[in-house]
């Protein structure tokens, strides 16, 4: 199916899918937790957490990438310990690309889920708790089913953002074919060499197709969930 | 099974605002107790303290004799029914009702059986597998009650549960609720701003204003022997006269007002305070000639036909507005607009009362 793509292009596509999927799935639980804290929690540092989550949306991606490098690079204050203790590093690895994508997509993920949580009537949660449910049970049985469409929407948005992430990725983990070269960085690389236009164009077509497919999938999922919620 | 509730010097502050001020009440096991008061007087705040969503700033709450300070809502023997019912939209009716049982680890067959039993109790058999959106307002109401009863609470807390229903249904559900309460014997704490509802359903009523409980009494006493002007006005209409109170003898005192000298009942605790005379329109009679005492001449300005009675409004000297209710019994003569009549009342039916008990 992918033989009309060059091997490098096919590799970039598969890597991008893997990076985006891992980035989305890994940040989902954290995203739900942070969204719940922001929507329902009243604590000191609420504003700070909110600002921190939204930072990647406001900062130039290059800056975010550079900050990631400073933190998680081999010499970074977290990165160095990870390397010393576990022999693990994000630097110039596909996991680093996933981390960059996750950080960049996080605000979108949290926003969508937070809006969904805020739309849930707190009285429903209170009713469940007067009926004897602990906070965790309330969340699992009442809140979670109601915010599922929001979680799906947030995840699809995050996935799409991860697929398109360029600036932070190339700054943090560079553009190494087969390791950190994702769709956007591959397109960029093809455009840098003479005669690369054709390959770049094919990758552009692939990006468009992937984006459309993701959108269609999310629409379908959302409709299914909505039907279930309406009780049909 | 059912438990009593005590509020001892309970206060609740929101910032510098005192929403509930020094509430003291002792509700008996199995009692149907209502809190009645206007919007914003602190009724919901009291319920939220009893159910555990907020802690009192001062004072103690006891349920079944035990201080519940620090006990989380899910560990209190109370079930709260919200004004908007808060039914779970993703669950069919029977799962809504059985939610509290599922939380307690009851198996599915038992849950289903209990839900069906409760649906019968609230007169809604056959609704088990419907979804919430398929029920009418009154039916949802019953489901909310069944859901709360399922966990066999010692105390049911109801926050204006009927206010979303139309008049006819509301009256029907009043009787229904009362019957369910009698059948189950559970202590009910019922909140409403509808005086008719509170008086018709309750064993006792606590009337509130601005965070303070004004009076706790059986419905009849709330209506016939209000302790102050706020209670008298909140539960019904009044003709009110201002003036100077004379000496008290045998529980009666005189009032000299610009409209004449009156005589009325006075409670021992009211003596020495600034007082006004309150008398209800249905205790005010109309006649062509003045009565021996407590009589004011007025000119009729409006005659309103209300069905069982006829409301006659008029103005006395100085623009004082008065009203009387005339029974529609076909015998009593109803005056016409523009006619001059005497409005009179029995001294035993009139009360000298202070204003509301509010913060200085
Ligand atoms: N969480 C809160 N923070 C600040 N003020 C509050 C809060 N909850 C209630 N209040 C205030 O406390 C007062 C009493 O509120 P409460 O909800 O108990 O009134 P209520 O008697 O139930 O009125 P209603 O009939 O309108 O429901 C109101 O003035 C309200 O504005
Ligand atoms: Mg209220």
Coordinates of C-alpha atoms and ligand atoms in Angstrom, one line a residue:
Chain A
X1 CA 0.0 0.0 0.0
X2 CA 2.9 2.3 0.8
X3 CA 5.1 1.3 -2.2
X4 CA 4.4 4.5 -4.1
X5 CA 6.2 6.2 -1.1
X6 CA 9.9 6.1 -0.8
X7 CA 11.3 4.0 2.0
X8 CA 12.2 7.2 3.9
X9 CA 8.8 8.6 3.5
X10 CA 7.1 5.4 4.6
X11 CA 9.3 5.3 7.7
X12 CA 8.5 8.9 8.5
X13 CA 4.8 8.1 8.2
X14 CA 4.9 5.1 10.5
X15 CA 7.0 6.9 13.0
X16 CA 4.7 9.9 13.1
X17 CA 1.7 7.5 13.7
X18 CA 3.6 5.8 16.5
X19 CA 4.8 9.0 18.1
X20 CA 1.4 10.6 18.0
X21 CA -0.4 7.6 19.3
X22 CA 2.0 7.1 22.2
X23 CA 1.9 10.9 22.9
X24 CA -1.9 10.9 23.0
X25 CA -2.4 7.7 25.0
X26 CA 0.3 8.5 27.5
X27 CA -0.9 12.0 28.2
X28 CA -4.6 11.0 28.4
X29 CA -4.7 9.9 32.1
X30 CA -2.7 12.9 33.1
X31 CA -4.9 15.2 31.0
X32 CA -8.1 13.9 32.6
X33 CA -6.6 14.3 36.1
X34 CA -5.4 17.9 35.4
X35 CA -8.7 18.8 33.7
X36 CA -10.6 17.5 36.7
X37 CA -8.4 19.4 39.1
X38 CA -8.8 22.6 37.1
X39 CA -12.6 22.2 36.7
X40 CA -13.5 21.0 40.2
X41 CA -10.6 21.7 42.5
X42 CA -10.2 24.7 44.7
X43 CA -6.5 24.8 45.8
X44 CA -3.6 27.1 46.0
X45 CA -1.7 27.1 42.8
X46 CA -4.8 26.6 40.7
X47 CA -3.9 29.6 38.5
X48 CA -0.3 28.5 38.3
X49 CA -1.2 25.0 37.1
X50 CA -3.6 26.5 34.6
X51 CA -0.9 28.8 33.3
X52 CA 1.7 26.0 33.1
X53 CA -0.7 23.8 31.1
X54 CA -1.4 26.5 28.6
X55 CA 2.2 27.7 28.2
X56 CA 3.0 25.5 25.2
X57 CA 0.1 27.1 23.4
X58 CA 1.5 30.6 23.9
X59 CA 5.2 30.1 23.7
X60 CA 6.9 29.8 20.3
X61 CA 7.3 26.0 19.7
X62 CA 11.1 26.5 19.3
X63 CA 11.2 27.8 22.9
X64 CA 9.2 24.9 24.2
X65 CA 11.6 22.5 22.4
X66 CA 14.6 24.3 23.8
X67 CA 13.1 24.2 27.3
X68 CA 12.5 20.5 26.9
X69 CA 16.2 20.1 25.8
X70 CA 17.3 22.0 28.9
X71 CA 15.1 19.8 31.1
X72 CA 15.2 16.4 29.5
X73 CA 18.4 16.6 27.4
X74 CA 21.4 14.4 28.4
X75 CA 22.7 17.2 30.5
X76 CA 19.2 18.5 31.6
X77 CA 18.3 18.5 35.2
X78 CA 15.8 15.7 34.9
X79 CA 17.4 14.2 31.8
X80 CA 20.8 13.7 33.5
X81 CA 19.3 11.8 36.4
X82 CA 17.2 9.6 34.0
X83 CA 20.4 8.7 32.1
X84 CA 22.4 8.1 35.3
X85 CA 19.8 6.0 37.1
X86 CA 18.0 4.2 34.3
X87 CA 20.2 4.6 31.3
X88 CA 17.2 6.1 29.6
X89 CA 17.0 9.3 27.6
X90 CA 14.5 11.2 25.5
X91 CA 17.3 13.1 23.7
X92 CA 17.4 12.4 20.0
X93 CA 15.1 9.4 20.4
X94 CA 11.5 8.8 19.1
X95 CA 10.4 8.9 22.7
X96 CA 11.7 12.4 22.8
X97 CA 9.6 13.2 19.7
X98 CA 6.6 11.7 21.5
X99 CA 7.3 13.8 24.7
X100 CA 7.5 17.0 22.6
X101 CA 4.3 16.2 20.8
X102 CA 2.5 15.3 24.1
X103 CA 3.6 18.6 25.7
X104 CA 2.5 20.6 22.7
X105 CA -0.9 18.9 22.4
X106 CA -1.5 18.9 26.2
X107 CA -3.3 22.3 26.4
X108 CA -5.8 21.2 23.7
X109 CA -6.4 17.8 25.4
X110 CA -6.9 19.4 28.8
X111 CA -9.2 22.2 27.4
X112 CA -11.6 19.8 25.7
X113 CA -11.8 17.5 28.8
X114 CA -12.2 20.4 31.2
X115 CA -15.1 21.9 29.2
X116 CA -16.8 18.5 29.3
X117 CA -16.3 18.2 33.1
X118 CA -17.6 21.7 33.6
X119 CA -20.7 20.8 31.7
X120 CA -21.5 18.0 34.1
X121 CA -24.0 19.2 36.8
X122 CA -22.2 19.0 40.1
X123 CA -25.5 18.0 41.7
X124 CA -25.2 14.7 39.9
X125 CA -22.0 14.0 41.6
X126 CA -23.4 15.2 44.9
X127 CA -26.4 13.0 44.5
X128 CA -24.2 10.0 43.9
X129 CA -22.2 10.8 47.0
X130 CA -25.2 11.1 49.3
X131 CA -26.2 7.7 48.0
X132 CA -22.9 6.4 49.5
X133 CA -20.4 6.6 46.7
X134 CA -16.9 7.7 47.5
X135 CA -15.2 10.3 45.3
X136 CA -13.4 7.7 43.1
X137 CA -16.6 5.8 42.6
X138 CA -18.5 9.0 41.8
X139 CA -16.0 9.8 39.2
X140 CA -16.0 6.4 37.7
X141 CA -19.7 5.8 37.6
X142 CA -21.2 9.3 37.1
X143 CA -18.6 11.7 35.8
X144 CA -16.5 9.6 33.4
X145 CA -19.4 8.2 31.3
X146 CA -20.7 11.8 30.9
X147 CA -17.4 13.3 29.8
X148 CA -16.5 10.5 27.4
X149 CA -17.4 12.5 24.3
X150 CA -15.2 15.3 25.6
X151 CA -12.3 12.9 26.2
X152 CA -12.6 11.5 22.7
X153 CA -12.7 15.0 21.2
X154 CA -9.7 16.0 23.2
X155 CA -7.8 12.9 22.3
X156 CA -8.4 13.3 18.6
X157 CA -7.5 16.9 18.8
X158 CA -4.3 16.0 20.6
X159 CA -3.5 13.3 18.1
X160 CA -3.9 15.7 15.2
X161 CA -1.8 18.3 16.9
X162 CA 0.9 15.6 17.6
X163 CA 0.9 14.6 13.9
X164 CA 1.6 18.1 12.9
X165 CA 4.1 19.1 15.6
X166 CA 7.2 20.5 14.0
X167 CA 9.0 23.3 15.9
X168 CA 9.4 21.7 19.4
X169 CA 10.2 18.3 17.9
X170 CA 13.0 19.5 15.6
X171 CA 14.5 21.6 18.3
X172 CA 14.4 18.9 21.0
X173 CA 15.2 15.7 19.0
X174 CA 16.5 17.1 15.7
X175 CA 15.5 15.4 12.4
X176 CA 17.1 11.9 12.3
X177 CA 15.6 9.6 9.6
X178 CA 14.3 6.5 11.2
X179 CA 14.5 7.8 14.7
X180 CA 13.0 11.3 15.1
X181 CA 12.1 12.2 11.5
X182 CA 8.3 12.6 11.6
X183 CA 6.0 13.6 8.7
X184 CA 6.4 17.4 9.0
X185 CA 10.2 17.2 9.6
X186 CA 10.5 14.8 6.6
X187 CA 8.5 17.2 4.4
X188 CA 10.9 19.9 5.5
X189 CA 13.9 17.7 4.8
X190 CA 12.7 16.8 1.3
X191 CA 12.1 20.5 0.5
X192 CA 15.7 21.2 1.5
X193 CA 17.2 19.0 -1.2
X194 CA 17.0 19.6 -5.0
X195 CA 14.4 17.5 -6.7
X196 CA 12.7 16.6 -3.4
X197 CA 9.4 18.4 -4.3
X198 CA 7.8 15.2 -5.6
X199 CA 8.5 13.2 -2.4
X200 CA 7.4 16.2 -0.3
X201 CA 4.1 16.5 -2.2
X202 CA 3.3 12.8 -1.7
X203 CA 3.9 13.2 2.0
X204 CA 1.6 16.2 2.0
X205 CA -1.1 14.1 0.4
X206 CA -0.5 11.4 3.1
X207 CA -0.8 14.1 5.9
X208 CA -4.1 15.3 4.5
X209 CA -5.4 11.7 4.3
X210 CA -4.4 10.9 7.9
X211 CA -6.0 14.2 9.1
X212 CA -9.3 13.4 7.3
X213 CA -9.3 9.9 8.6
X214 CA -8.8 11.0 12.2
X215 CA -11.6 13.6 11.8
X216 CA -14.0 11.0 10.4
X217 CA -13.1 8.5 13.2
X218 CA -13.8 11.1 15.9
X219 CA -17.1 12.1 14.3
X220 CA -18.1 8.5 14.2
X221 CA -17.1 7.9 17.8
X222 CA -18.8 11.1 19.0
X223 CA -22.0 10.1 17.3
X224 CA -21.9 6.6 18.8
X225 CA -21.4 8.0 22.3
X226 CA -24.1 10.7 21.8
X227 CA -26.5 8.0 20.8
X228 CA -25.7 6.0 23.9
X229 CA -26.1 9.0 26.1
X230 CA -29.5 9.8 24.6
X231 CA -30.4 6.3 25.7
X232 CA -31.1 4.7 22.4
Chain B
X1 CA -34.2 2.9 61.4
X2 CA -35.2 6.6 61.3
X3 CA -33.1 9.0 63.3
X4 CA -33.6 12.3 65.0
X5 CA -31.6 15.4 64.1
X6 CA -30.3 18.1 66.4
X7 CA -28.9 21.4 65.4
X8 CA -27.2 23.1 68.3
X9 CA -26.2 26.8 67.9
X10 CA -25.4 26.1 64.2
X11 CA -23.9 29.0 62.3
X12 CA -22.6 29.1 58.7
X13 CA -20.5 31.9 57.3
X14 CA -19.6 32.4 53.7
X15 CA -16.7 34.8 54.0
X16 CA -18.1 37.7 56.1
X17 CA -21.7 36.8 55.2
X18 CA -23.6 34.8 57.8
X19 CA -26.0 32.6 55.9
X20 CA -27.3 30.7 58.9
X21 CA -27.3 32.3 62.3
X22 CA -27.5 30.3 65.5
X23 CA -30.0 27.7 64.4
X24 CA -31.4 25.5 67.2
X25 CA -33.8 22.7 66.4
X26 CA -34.5 19.2 67.5
X27 CA -36.2 17.0 64.9
X28 CA -37.7 13.8 66.2
X29 CA -37.2 10.4 64.6
X30 CA -40.0 9.8 62.0
X31 CA -41.0 13.4 62.0
X32 CA -41.9 15.4 58.8
X33 CA -40.2 18.7 59.5
X34 CA -40.3 21.6 57.0
X35 CA -38.1 24.6 56.8
X36 CA -40.1 27.5 55.3
X37 CA -38.7 30.8 54.2
X38 CA -38.1 33.2 51.3
X39 CA -35.4 32.8 48.7
X40 CA -31.9 33.3 50.2
X41 CA -32.9 32.8 53.8
X42 CA -30.5 29.9 54.3
X43 CA -32.7 26.8 53.9
X44 CA -30.5 25.0 51.4
X45 CA -27.4 25.9 53.5
X46 CA -29.0 24.0 56.5
X47 CA -29.6 21.0 54.3
X48 CA -26.1 21.0 52.9
X49 CA -24.7 21.1 56.4
X50 CA -26.9 18.2 57.5
X51 CA -25.9 16.1 54.4
X52 CA -22.2 17.0 54.9
X53 CA -21.4 19.1 51.9
X54 CA -20.5 22.0 54.1
X55 CA -19.4 22.1 57.7
X56 CA -21.0 24.5 60.1
X57 CA -18.7 27.5 61.1
X58 CA -20.0 27.1 64.6
X59 CA -22.2 24.7 66.5
X60 CA -22.9 21.0 66.3
X61 CA -25.1 18.8 64.2
X62 CA -26.2 15.4 65.6
X63 CA -27.9 12.7 63.7
X64 CA -29.3 9.9 65.8
X65 CA -27.6 11.4 68.8
X66 CA -24.1 11.3 67.2
X67 CA -22.1 14.4 66.3
X68 CA -21.4 14.1 62.6
X69 CA -18.6 16.7 62.4
X70 CA -16.1 15.6 59.8
X71 CA -18.2 12.7 58.5
X72 CA -18.2 12.8 54.7
X73 CA -21.6 12.9 52.8
X74 CA -21.3 9.3 51.6
X75 CA -20.9 8.1 55.2
X76 CA -23.9 9.9 56.6
X77 CA -27.2 8.1 57.0
X78 CA -28.9 10.9 55.0
X79 CA -30.1 11.0 51.4
X80 CA -30.6 14.3 49.7
X81 CA -33.2 15.0 47.0
X82 CA -32.3 18.0 44.9
X83 CA -34.5 20.6 43.4
X84 CA -33.5 19.6 39.9
X85 CA -33.6 15.9 41.0
X86 CA -30.1 15.1 39.5
X87 CA -31.1 11.7 38.0
X88 CA -28.3 10.0 36.2
X89 CA -29.0 10.5 32.5
X90 CA -27.0 7.5 31.2
X91 CA -28.7 4.9 33.4
X92 CA -32.1 3.4 32.9
X93 CA -34.6 4.0 35.7
X94 CA -33.9 0.9 37.7
X95 CA -30.2 1.4 37.7
X96 CA -30.8 5.0 38.9
X97 CA -32.8 3.6 41.8
X98 CA -30.3 0.9 42.5
X99 CA -27.3 3.1 42.3
X100 CA -26.8 3.3 46.1
X101 CA -27.1 -0.5 46.3
X102 CA -24.5 -1.0 43.6
X103 CA -22.1 1.2 45.5
X104 CA -22.7 -1.0 48.5
X105 CA -21.8 -4.1 46.5
X106 CA -25.4 -5.6 46.3
X107 CA -25.7 -8.2 43.6
X108 CA -27.6 -7.5 40.4
X109 CA -30.6 -9.7 41.0
X110 CA -31.3 -8.2 44.4
X111 CA -30.8 -4.7 43.1
X112 CA -33.3 -5.3 40.3
X113 CA -35.8 -6.7 42.8
X114 CA -35.4 -3.8 45.2
X115 CA -35.8 -1.3 42.3
X116 CA -39.0 -3.0 41.2
X117 CA -40.3 -3.0 44.7
X118 CA -39.5 0.7 45.1
X119 CA -41.1 1.5 41.8
X120 CA -44.3 -0.1 43.1
X121 CA -44.0 1.9 46.3
X122 CA -43.8 5.2 44.4
X123 CA -46.6 4.1 42.1
X124 CA -44.5 3.8 39.0
X125 CA -44.5 0.1 38.0
X126 CA -43.3 -0.7 34.5
X127 CA -40.9 2.2 34.2
X128 CA -37.8 0.2 35.2
X129 CA -36.2 -0.1 31.8
X130 CA -37.1 3.4 30.5
X131 CA -34.5 6.2 30.3
X132 CA -34.7 9.3 32.4
X133 CA -35.5 11.4 29.3
X134 CA -38.6 9.4 28.7
X135 CA -40.3 10.3 31.9
X136 CA -42.5 13.3 32.8
X137 CA -41.6 15.7 35.6
X138 CA -43.8 14.0 38.1
X139 CA -42.5 10.6 37.2
X140 CA -38.9 11.8 37.5
X141 CA -39.8 13.1 40.9
X142 CA -41.0 9.7 42.0
X143 CA -37.8 8.1 40.7
X144 CA -35.7 10.5 42.7
X145 CA -37.6 9.6 45.8
X146 CA -37.3 5.9 45.1
X147 CA -33.6 6.3 44.5
X148 CA -33.1 8.0 47.9
X149 CA -35.3 5.4 49.6
X150 CA -33.3 2.5 48.1
X151 CA -30.4 3.2 50.5
X152 CA -32.7 3.1 53.4
X153 CA -31.6 6.4 54.8
X154 CA -32.4 7.3 58.4
X155 CA -33.1 10.8 57.2
X156 CA -34.4 12.1 53.9
X157 CA -33.5 15.7 53.0
X158 CA -35.7 17.3 50.3
X159 CA -34.7 20.6 48.8
X160 CA -37.8 22.1 47.1
X161 CA -38.5 18.8 45.3
X162 CA -41.9 19.9 43.9
X163 CA -41.1 23.4 42.7
X164 CA -40.6 22.3 39.1
X165 CA -44.0 20.7 38.8
X166 CA -47.3 22.3 37.8
X167 CA -49.9 23.2 40.4
X168 CA -52.1 20.2 40.0
X169 CA -49.2 17.7 40.0
X170 CA -47.7 19.5 43.0
X171 CA -50.8 19.1 45.0
X172 CA -51.0 15.4 44.1
X173 CA -47.3 14.8 44.9
X174 CA -47.7 16.5 48.3
X175 CA -50.2 13.9 49.4
X176 CA -48.0 11.2 47.8
X177 CA -44.9 12.3 49.6
X178 CA -46.7 12.5 52.9
X179 CA -48.1 9.0 52.4
X180 CA -44.6 7.6 51.5
X181 CA -43.2 9.2 54.6
X182 CA -45.9 7.7 56.8
X183 CA -45.4 4.3 55.2
X184 CA -41.6 4.2 55.5
X185 CA -41.4 6.1 58.9
X186 CA -38.2 7.8 57.7
X187 CA -37.5 11.3 59.1
X188 CA -38.1 13.9 56.4
X189 CA -36.6 17.3 56.4
X190 CA -38.4 19.2 53.7
X191 CA -37.5 22.6 52.3
X192 CA -39.9 24.9 50.6
X193 CA -40.8 28.6 50.1
X194 CA -44.4 27.6 49.5
X195 CA -46.3 28.1 52.8
X196 CA -49.3 26.0 51.6
X197 CA -47.0 23.1 51.0
X198 CA -45.3 23.4 54.4
X199 CA -48.5 23.8 56.3
X200 CA -50.3 21.0 54.5
X201 CA -47.6 18.4 54.7
X202 CA -45.6 18.9 57.9
X203 CA -45.7 17.7 61.5
X204 CA -43.8 20.8 62.4
X205 CA -42.6 23.8 60.5
X206 CA -39.5 26.1 61.1
X207 CA -40.0 29.5 59.5
X208 CA -36.8 31.2 58.6
X209 CA -35.8 34.8 57.6
X210 CA -32.3 36.1 56.8
X211 CA -30.5 33.1 58.3
X212 CA -32.5 33.0 61.5
X213 CA -35.2 30.5 62.6
X214 CA -38.1 32.7 63.5
X215 CA -40.5 30.1 64.9
X216 CA -40.8 26.4 65.2
X217 CA -44.3 25.1 65.7
X218 CA -47.1 22.8 64.4
X219 CA -48.6 24.2 61.2
X220 CA -51.8 25.4 62.9
X221 CA -49.8 27.4 65.5
X222 CA -47.6 28.9 62.8
X223 CA -50.8 30.2 61.1
X224 CA -52.9 31.1 64.1
X225 CA -50.3 32.1 66.6
X226 CA -47.3 33.5 64.7
X227 CA -44.6 34.9 67.0
X228 CA -43.8 37.9 64.9
X229 CA -44.9 40.0 61.9
X230 CA -42.6 38.2 59.5
X231 CA -44.2 34.8 60.2
X232 CA -47.7 36.3 60.2
X233 CA -47.1 37.9 56.8
X234 CA -45.1 35.0 55.2
X235 CA -47.8 32.4 55.9
X236 CA -50.8 34.5 55.0
X237 CA -52.4 37.9 54.4
X238 CA -53.0 40.5 57.2
X239 CA -54.6 43.8 57.9
X240 CA -52.0 45.6 59.9
X241 CA -52.5 48.6 62.3
X242 CA -49.7 50.6 63.9
X243 CA -50.1 52.5 67.2
X244 CA -49.3 52.7 70.9
X245 CA -49.8 49.6 73.0
X246 CA -51.7 50.2 76.3
X247 CA -51.5 48.2 79.5
X248 CA -51.8 44.4 79.4
X249 CA -54.4 42.4 81.3
X250 CA -55.3 38.8 81.0
X251 CA -53.3 38.3 77.8
X252 CA -55.0 41.2 76.0
X253 CA -53.9 44.8 75.4
X254 CA -55.3 47.9 73.7
X255 CA -53.8 49.6 70.8
X256 CA -54.6 53.3 70.1
X257 CA -54.1 53.9 66.4
X258 CA -55.1 56.7 64.0
X259 CA -57.9 54.4 62.9
X260 CA -59.3 54.1 66.4
X261 CA -58.8 52.1 69.6
X262 CA -58.4 48.3 69.2
X263 CA -58.0 45.4 71.5
X264 CA -56.0 42.3 70.7
X265 CA -54.1 39.3 72.1
X266 CA -50.6 39.8 73.2
X267 CA -48.0 37.1 74.0
X268 CA -46.0 37.5 77.3
X269 CA -42.7 37.6 75.4
X270 CA -43.9 40.4 73.1
X271 CA -44.5 42.8 75.9
X272 CA -42.3 45.9 76.0
X273 CA -41.4 45.7 72.3
X274 CA -42.6 47.9 69.4
X275 CA -45.7 46.1 68.2
X276 CA -48.2 46.2 65.4
X277 CA -51.7 44.7 65.3
X278 CA -52.2 41.8 62.8
X279 CA -55.5 40.4 61.8
X280 CA -56.3 38.0 58.9
X281 CA -58.8 39.0 56.1
X282 CA -60.8 35.8 56.8
X283 CA -61.2 36.9 60.4
X284 CA -62.4 40.4 59.3
X285 CA -66.1 40.7 58.8
X286 CA -68.1 43.4 57.0
X287 CA -71.2 45.1 58.2
X288 CA -73.4 48.2 57.6
X289 CA -73.1 49.3 61.1
X290 CA -70.1 49.5 63.4
X291 CA -69.5 46.6 65.8
X292 CA -69.0 47.1 69.6
X293 CA -65.2 47.1 69.2
X294 CA -62.4 46.7 66.7
X295 CA -64.4 48.4 63.9
X296 CA -63.0 50.5 61.0
X297 CA -65.1 52.2 58.4
X298 CA -63.8 51.7 54.8
X299 CA -65.0 52.4 51.3
X300 CA -65.0 49.3 49.0
X301 CA -62.6 49.6 46.1
X302 CA -62.5 46.2 44.6
X303 CA -64.5 43.0 44.9
X304 CA -62.6 39.9 43.6
X305 CA -64.4 36.6 43.1
X306 CA -62.0 33.7 44.2
X307 CA -64.4 30.8 44.0
X308 CA -64.8 29.5 47.6
X309 CA -64.7 33.0 48.9
X310 CA -64.9 36.6 47.8
X311 CA -62.1 39.0 48.5
X312 CA -63.3 42.5 49.3
X313 CA -60.7 45.3 49.3
X314 CA -61.2 48.8 50.6
X315 CA -59.6 52.0 51.9
X316 CA -60.1 53.5 55.3
X317 CA -59.3 57.0 56.5
X318 CA -55.8 58.1 55.6
X319 CA -55.6 55.8 52.6
X320 CA -55.2 52.7 54.8
X321 CA -55.8 49.6 52.7
X322 CA -57.8 46.8 54.3
X323 CA -59.3 43.5 53.0
X324 CA -61.8 41.0 54.1
X325 CA -62.8 37.6 52.8
X326 CA -66.5 36.9 52.6
X327 CA -67.6 33.3 52.4
X328 CA -69.3 32.4 49.1
X329 CA -72.2 30.6 51.0
X330 CA -75.0 32.4 49.2
X331 CA -76.2 34.0 52.5
X332 CA -73.5 36.5 53.4
X333 CA -74.2 39.8 51.6
X334 CA -71.3 41.0 49.5
X335 CA -71.0 44.8 49.4
X336 CA -70.5 46.5 46.0
X337 CA -67.7 48.8 44.9
X338 CA -68.1 52.3 46.3
X339 CA -70.2 51.2 49.3
X340 CA -69.2 52.3 52.8
X341 CA -69.0 49.4 55.2
X342 CA -67.4 48.6 58.6
X343 CA -64.6 46.1 58.8
X344 CA -64.6 44.5 62.2
X345 CA -62.7 41.7 63.9
X346 CA -62.8 39.7 67.1
X347 CA -60.2 40.7 69.6
X348 CA -59.3 37.1 70.2
X349 CA -58.4 36.7 66.5
X350 CA -56.1 39.7 66.4
X351 CA -52.5 39.7 67.6
X352 CA -50.0 42.3 68.7
X353 CA -46.7 41.3 67.2
X354 CA -43.1 42.6 67.0
X355 CA -41.3 42.7 63.6
X356 CA -39.0 39.8 62.5
X357 CA -36.1 38.6 64.6
X358 CA -33.2 39.9 62.6
X359 CA -29.7 41.0 63.2
X360 CA -29.3 44.6 64.4
Ligands
LIG1 N1 -21.3 28.8 48.4 C1 -21.7 30.0 48.8 N2 -20.9 31.0 48.8 C2 -21.3 32.3 49.2 N3 -22.6 32.5 49.5 C3 -23.5 31.5 49.5 C4 -23.1 30.2 49.1 N4 -24.2 29.4 49.2 C5 -25.2 30.2 49.6 N5 -24.8 31.5 49.8 C6 -25.6 32.6 50.3 O1 -26.2 32.2 51.5 C7 -27.5 32.7 51.5 C8 -28.5 31.5 51.8 O2 -28.4 30.7 50.6 P1 -29.3 29.4 50.5 O3 -28.9 28.7 49.3 O4 -29.2 28.6 51.8 O5 -30.7 30.0 50.4 P2 -32.2 29.3 50.2 O6 -32.9 29.7 51.4 O7 -32.0 27.9 49.9 O8 -32.8 30.1 49.0 P3 -33.6 29.5 47.7 O9 -35.0 29.4 48.2 O10 -33.5 30.6 46.7 O11 -33.0 28.3 47.3 C9 -27.8 33.4 50.2 O12 -27.7 34.8 50.4 C10 -26.7 33.0 49.3 O13 -26.3 34.0 48.4
LIG2 MG1 -32.3 26.7 48.2

